[in-house]
Structure formats: structure tokens, C-alpha cells
Amino acid sequence: EDKVVQSPLSLVVHEGDTVTLNCSYEVTNFRSLLWYKQEKKAPTFLFMLTSSGIEKKSGRLSSILDKKELFSILNITATQTGDSAIYLCAVLPNNAGNMLTFGGGTRLMVKP
Amino acid sequence: EAGVAQSPRYKIIEKRQSVAFWCNPISGHATLYWYQQILGQGPKLLIQFQNNGVVDDSQLPKDRFSAERLKGVDSTLKIQPAKLEDSAVYLCASSLVRHSDTQYFGPGTRLTVL
């Protein structure tokens, strides 16, 4: 059974801090890893990672994948209160279906 | 481009009652997913449709949950009868094609079973 574990469970920082969120996984026949941001209810897509060592970057957010050690990190620099959300990591196996397996998420709170 | 639409946004019922949720995916998206997200956990896939056919429903509790997508567009998810442990947010997502890695989520329906 595919498994995704995220850490920490929750995190409180102040504006301007840099945070690193962790995601480790076990999946049969890995295809890709995805990061989502969930504020209120709907998860919104951030990144999709398929290759090791290639950093994906969008503004203050960046992410990288290590397929050998089976983990990914999501970095947020110069955090803002608007970054407060649950960050979800999910893995997609390379099979006939399209079943995402999600981790439990990291709840980030950024204080002014 | 309009996103994934879901209704209702909130629903409160008593245990043993029935409830139905509706989802309208992004126009042109062939694949539709229903997820259950219990408080404090990540979303768990319940069922996946490709057009109007079921691709995977292995994690759907079929004794009480059912879903359909008769015309390959809108979908409904029903729970009958509901149990306390069904309290969760029910998220609908869609993707353009079956093997698309990017799924777009709707706002969800928060169900509370009393």
C-alpha cells in the first residue's frame, strides 16, 4: 500500500521566516509527487515533481525531489501571513489508474 | 475558466439519514474524482470516473456510499444511511485526461453527522 508521511504536523512562524516542509513516501512504481496548498477547503496545485535533483520554483516557494531517499521538501522563504494554510503532499504511481495518495498535511501558521 | 463546482457547501444531518452531494467538473475534463477528507487528515480517494465509467472504486464503502456520473459530466455522491464517522469534507476533483497528473479541486462539501 502506498504511503505518504509529512512532517512536521504543524508549524508556527513569524513573517519573514523561512520554512521547510518535509514529505517522505513509499510507493510502488513511482511516477510523480505533487504539492498542494489548502486554505479553507479546496487544495490548489503548487508543484509536480518527477525527476530527482531538479528544483521547481514559483516566487518564494520551491521544491525538490530525492527519488533515492524517497522524500521531497517544500521551502517557503520570506513567509507572509497569506502563506498560512495546510500543505499537502501526494504521490502518483505509474499504473493504469490515477490515484493520488495524500499525506496528512502540514499546517503552517504565519504570525505577523 | 470556471473551476470545479460543488454543492451544497455545508450539510448537517442526523445519523441514519441520507445525503447527496453534487459536482460539476471543469468543462472538457474527462476524469472526475471524489475524495473524503476527515479533519486532520489528507484527502482519501473514494472513486474515480473516466467519462461515465468507473475506473476505481476500491476505497468506496459500497454498503452505504454510491456515486454516478450518468452523462459523463456532472456527478453525484450519495451516502445512505450516514454514520457519525462519515463527518468529513467531500472534495470533488477533475483532470483533463485520465493520466493527467494535475487534478483541480472544488471547494468541497463539509458534512456533519450528528
CSV table of C-alpha atoms in Angstrom, one decimal:
chain,number,residue,atom,x,y,z
A,1,GLU,CA,0.0,0.0,0.0
A,2,ASP,CA,1.3,3.4,-1.0
A,3,LYS,CA,2.2,5.7,2.0
A,4,VAL,CA,3.0,9.4,2.4
A,5,VAL,CA,4.2,10.9,5.6
A,6,GLN,CA,4.5,14.6,6.2
A,7,SER,CA,6.4,16.5,8.9
A,8,PRO,CA,6.0,18.5,10.9
A,9,LEU,CA,2.3,18.1,11.6
A,10,SER,CA,2.1,21.8,12.4
A,11,LEU,CA,4.4,24.8,12.4
A,12,VAL,CA,4.1,28.4,13.7
A,13,VAL,CA,6.5,31.0,12.4
A,14,HIS,CA,6.7,34.8,12.1
A,15,GLU,CA,6.5,36.8,8.9
A,16,GLY,CA,9.9,36.8,7.2
A,17,ASP,CA,11.0,33.4,8.4
A,18,THR,CA,12.0,30.6,6.1
A,19,VAL,CA,10.3,27.2,6.5
A,20,THR,CA,11.0,23.7,5.2
A,21,LEU,CA,8.2,21.2,5.0
A,22,ASN,CA,9.0,17.5,4.6
A,23,CYS,CA,7.4,14.7,2.7
A,24,SER,CA,8.6,11.1,2.7
A,25,TYR,CA,6.9,8.4,0.7
A,26,GLU,CA,6.7,4.7,-0.2
A,27,VAL,CA,5.0,3.9,-3.5
A,28,THR,CA,5.1,1.0,-5.9
A,29,ASN,CA,6.3,2.2,-9.3
A,30,PHE,CA,6.6,5.9,-8.6
A,31,ARG,CA,5.5,8.4,-11.2
A,32,SER,CA,5.3,11.8,-9.7
A,33,LEU,CA,5.0,13.8,-6.4
A,34,LEU,CA,2.7,16.7,-6.1
A,35,TRP,CA,2.4,19.5,-3.6
A,36,TYR,CA,-0.9,21.3,-2.9
A,37,LYS,CA,-1.8,24.3,-0.7
A,38,GLN,CA,-5.1,24.0,1.1
A,39,GLU,CA,-6.7,27.2,2.6
A,40,LYS,CA,-10.4,26.9,3.6
A,41,LYS,CA,-11.3,23.8,1.6
A,42,ALA,CA,-10.1,23.3,-2.0
A,43,PRO,CA,-6.5,22.2,-2.4
A,44,THR,CA,-4.7,24.2,-5.0
A,45,PHE,CA,-1.9,22.8,-7.1
A,46,LEU,CA,1.6,24.1,-6.4
A,47,PHE,CA,4.2,21.7,-8.0
A,48,MET,CA,4.6,18.4,-9.7
A,49,LEU,CA,8.0,16.7,-9.4
A,50,THR,CA,9.1,13.7,-11.4
A,51,SER,CA,12.9,13.9,-11.5
A,52,SER,CA,15.4,13.9,-8.7
A,53,GLY,CA,17.5,17.0,-8.0
A,54,ILE,CA,15.6,19.4,-10.3
A,55,GLU,CA,14.3,22.3,-8.3
A,56,LYS,CA,10.9,23.7,-9.1
A,57,LYS,CA,10.4,27.3,-8.2
A,58,SER,CA,7.5,29.7,-8.1
A,59,GLY,CA,8.1,33.0,-6.4
A,60,ARG,CA,9.0,32.4,-2.8
A,61,LEU,CA,8.1,28.7,-3.0
A,62,SER,CA,10.5,26.0,-4.2
A,63,SER,CA,10.5,22.2,-4.1
A,64,ILE,CA,12.9,19.4,-4.8
A,65,LEU,CA,12.6,15.6,-5.0
A,66,ASP,CA,15.1,12.9,-4.0
A,67,LYS,CA,14.0,9.7,-5.5
A,68,LYS,CA,16.8,7.7,-4.0
A,69,GLU,CA,15.9,8.7,-0.4
A,70,LEU,CA,12.2,8.9,-1.2
A,71,PHE,CA,11.4,12.3,0.0
A,72,SER,CA,10.6,15.8,-1.1
A,73,ILE,CA,10.9,19.2,0.6
A,74,LEU,CA,8.9,22.4,0.1
A,75,ASN,CA,10.6,25.6,1.0
A,76,ILE,CA,8.9,28.9,1.6
A,77,THR,CA,11.2,31.9,2.0
A,78,ALA,CA,10.2,35.3,3.5
A,79,THR,CA,6.9,33.9,4.7
A,80,GLN,CA,3.8,36.1,4.7
A,81,THR,CA,0.5,35.7,6.6
A,82,GLY,CA,-1.1,34.6,3.4
A,83,ASP,CA,1.1,31.5,3.4
A,84,SER,CA,-0.9,30.2,6.3
A,85,ALA,CA,-2.5,27.0,5.1
A,86,ILE,CA,-2.3,23.3,5.1
A,87,TYR,CA,0.3,22.0,2.7
A,88,LEU,CA,-0.4,18.6,1.3
A,89,CYS,CA,2.0,16.2,-0.4
A,90,ALA,CA,0.7,13.4,-2.7
A,91,VAL,CA,2.2,10.7,-4.8
A,92,LEU,CA,1.0,9.2,-8.0
A,93,PRO,CA,2.0,5.7,-9.1
A,94,ASN,CA,2.7,4.8,-12.6
A,95,ASN,CA,-0.2,2.4,-13.2
A,96,ALA,CA,-3.4,2.3,-15.1
A,97,GLY,CA,-5.3,4.4,-12.7
A,98,ASN,CA,-4.6,7.9,-11.5
A,99,MET,CA,-4.9,7.5,-7.7
A,100,LEU,CA,-3.3,10.2,-5.7
A,101,THR,CA,-2.2,9.1,-2.2
A,102,PHE,CA,-2.1,12.1,0.1
A,103,GLY,CA,-0.1,12.6,3.3
A,104,GLY,CA,-1.7,14.1,6.4
A,105,GLY,CA,-0.5,17.6,5.6
A,106,THR,CA,1.5,20.2,7.5
A,107,ARG,CA,-0.5,23.0,9.0
A,108,LEU,CA,1.5,26.3,8.7
A,109,MET,CA,0.6,29.4,10.6
A,110,VAL,CA,2.5,32.6,9.9
A,111,LYS,CA,2.1,35.3,12.5
A,112,PRO,CA,2.5,39.0,11.7
B,1,GLU,CA,-12.2,29.3,-17.0
B,2,ALA,CA,-14.7,28.2,-14.3
B,3,GLY,CA,-13.4,25.8,-11.7
B,4,VAL,CA,-14.9,22.7,-10.3
B,5,ALA,CA,-18.3,23.4,-8.7
B,6,GLN,CA,-19.8,21.6,-5.8
B,7,SER,CA,-23.0,21.9,-3.8
B,8,PRO,CA,-24.1,22.1,-1.1
B,9,ARG,CA,-21.1,23.8,0.7
B,10,TYR,CA,-22.3,22.6,4.1
B,11,LYS,CA,-24.7,19.9,5.2
B,12,ILE,CA,-25.8,18.8,8.7
B,13,ILE,CA,-27.8,15.6,9.1
B,14,GLU,CA,-28.5,13.0,11.8
B,15,LYS,CA,-27.1,9.5,11.7
B,16,ARG,CA,-29.1,7.1,9.6
B,17,GLN,CA,-30.3,9.9,7.3
B,18,SER,CA,-29.4,10.1,3.6
B,19,VAL,CA,-27.4,12.8,1.9
B,20,ALA,CA,-26.3,13.6,-1.7
B,21,PHE,CA,-23.5,15.8,-3.0
B,22,TRP,CA,-23.2,17.2,-6.5
B,23,CYS,CA,-20.2,18.0,-8.5
B,24,ASN,CA,-19.7,19.8,-11.9
B,25,PRO,CA,-16.2,19.4,-13.2
B,26,ILE,CA,-14.2,21.8,-15.3
B,27,SER,CA,-15.6,21.8,-18.8
B,28,GLY,CA,-14.0,19.2,-21.0
B,29,HIS,CA,-12.4,17.3,-18.1
B,30,ALA,CA,-13.0,13.6,-18.7
B,31,THR,CA,-11.8,12.3,-15.4
B,32,LEU,CA,-13.6,13.0,-12.1
B,33,TYR,CA,-12.7,12.1,-8.6
B,34,TRP,CA,-14.4,12.1,-5.2
B,35,TYR,CA,-12.3,12.3,-2.1
B,36,GLN,CA,-13.1,12.2,1.6
B,37,GLN,CA,-11.1,14.4,3.9
B,38,ILE,CA,-11.5,13.7,7.6
B,39,LEU,CA,-10.4,16.5,9.9
B,40,GLY,CA,-6.7,16.5,10.4
B,41,GLN,CA,-6.0,14.0,7.6
B,42,GLY,CA,-5.2,14.2,3.9
B,43,PRO,CA,-7.8,13.5,1.3
B,44,LYS,CA,-8.6,9.9,0.6
B,45,LEU,CA,-9.8,8.9,-2.9
B,46,LEU,CA,-13.2,7.2,-2.9
B,47,ILE,CA,-14.0,6.8,-6.5
B,48,GLN,CA,-12.6,7.8,-9.9
B,49,PHE,CA,-14.7,8.1,-13.1
B,50,GLN,CA,-13.4,8.3,-16.7
B,51,ASN,CA,-16.3,9.9,-18.6
B,52,ASN,CA,-19.3,7.9,-17.3
B,53,GLY,CA,-17.4,4.8,-16.4
B,54,VAL,CA,-15.9,3.8,-13.0
B,55,VAL,CA,-12.1,3.4,-13.1
B,56,ASP,CA,-11.5,2.7,-9.5
B,57,ASP,CA,-13.9,2.4,-6.5
B,58,SER,CA,-11.8,0.1,-4.4
B,59,GLN,CA,-11.9,2.5,-1.4
B,60,LEU,CA,-15.6,3.3,-1.6
B,61,PRO,CA,-17.7,1.8,1.3
B,62,LYS,CA,-20.2,0.3,-1.1
B,63,ASP,CA,-22.6,-0.8,1.6
B,64,ARG,CA,-23.6,2.9,2.2
B,65,PHE,CA,-21.8,5.0,-0.4
B,66,SER,CA,-22.8,5.2,-4.1
B,67,ALA,CA,-21.8,7.5,-6.9
B,68,GLU,CA,-22.7,8.0,-10.5
B,69,ARG,CA,-21.8,10.1,-13.5
B,70,LEU,CA,-24.5,9.2,-15.9
B,71,LYS,CA,-23.8,11.6,-18.8
B,72,GLY,CA,-20.1,11.8,-18.3
B,73,VAL,CA,-20.2,15.4,-16.9
B,74,ASP,CA,-21.9,16.0,-13.5
B,75,SER,CA,-21.6,13.5,-10.7
B,76,THR,CA,-23.4,12.8,-7.5
B,77,LEU,CA,-22.2,11.0,-4.4
B,78,LYS,CA,-24.7,9.6,-2.0
B,79,ILE,CA,-24.5,8.3,1.5
B,80,GLN,CA,-27.3,6.1,2.7
B,81,PRO,CA,-27.5,5.7,5.7
B,82,ALA,CA,-25.0,8.1,7.2
B,83,LYS,CA,-22.8,7.3,10.2
B,84,LEU,CA,-21.1,9.6,12.6
B,85,GLU,CA,-17.7,8.7,11.1
B,86,ASP,CA,-18.8,10.0,7.7
B,87,SER,CA,-18.4,13.5,9.0
B,88,ALA,CA,-15.8,15.0,6.7
B,89,VAL,CA,-15.2,17.3,3.8
B,90,TYR,CA,-16.1,15.7,0.5
B,91,LEU,CA,-13.9,17.0,-2.3
B,92,CYS,CA,-14.5,16.6,-6.0
B,93,ALA,CA,-11.7,17.0,-8.4
B,94,SER,CA,-11.3,16.7,-12.2
B,95,SER,CA,-8.5,16.3,-14.7
B,96,LEU,CA,-8.3,16.8,-18.4
B,97,VAL,CA,-7.3,13.3,-19.2
B,98,ARG,CA,-7.0,10.1,-17.3
B,99,HIS,CA,-3.3,10.1,-16.9
B,100,SER,CA,-3.0,13.8,-16.2
B,101,ASP,CA,-1.0,14.5,-13.1
B,102,THR,CA,-2.8,17.8,-12.3
B,103,GLN,CA,-6.2,17.4,-10.6
B,104,TYR,CA,-8.2,20.5,-9.9
B,105,PHE,CA,-10.3,20.5,-6.8
B,106,GLY,CA,-13.6,22.0,-6.0
B,107,PRO,CA,-14.4,23.9,-2.8
B,108,GLY,CA,-15.8,20.8,-1.1
B,109,THR,CA,-18.9,20.0,0.9
B,110,ARG,CA,-18.5,19.9,4.7
B,111,LEU,CA,-20.7,17.1,6.1
B,112,THR,CA,-21.5,16.9,9.8
B,113,VAL,CA,-23.4,13.8,11.0
B,114,LEU,CA,-24.9,14.2,14.4
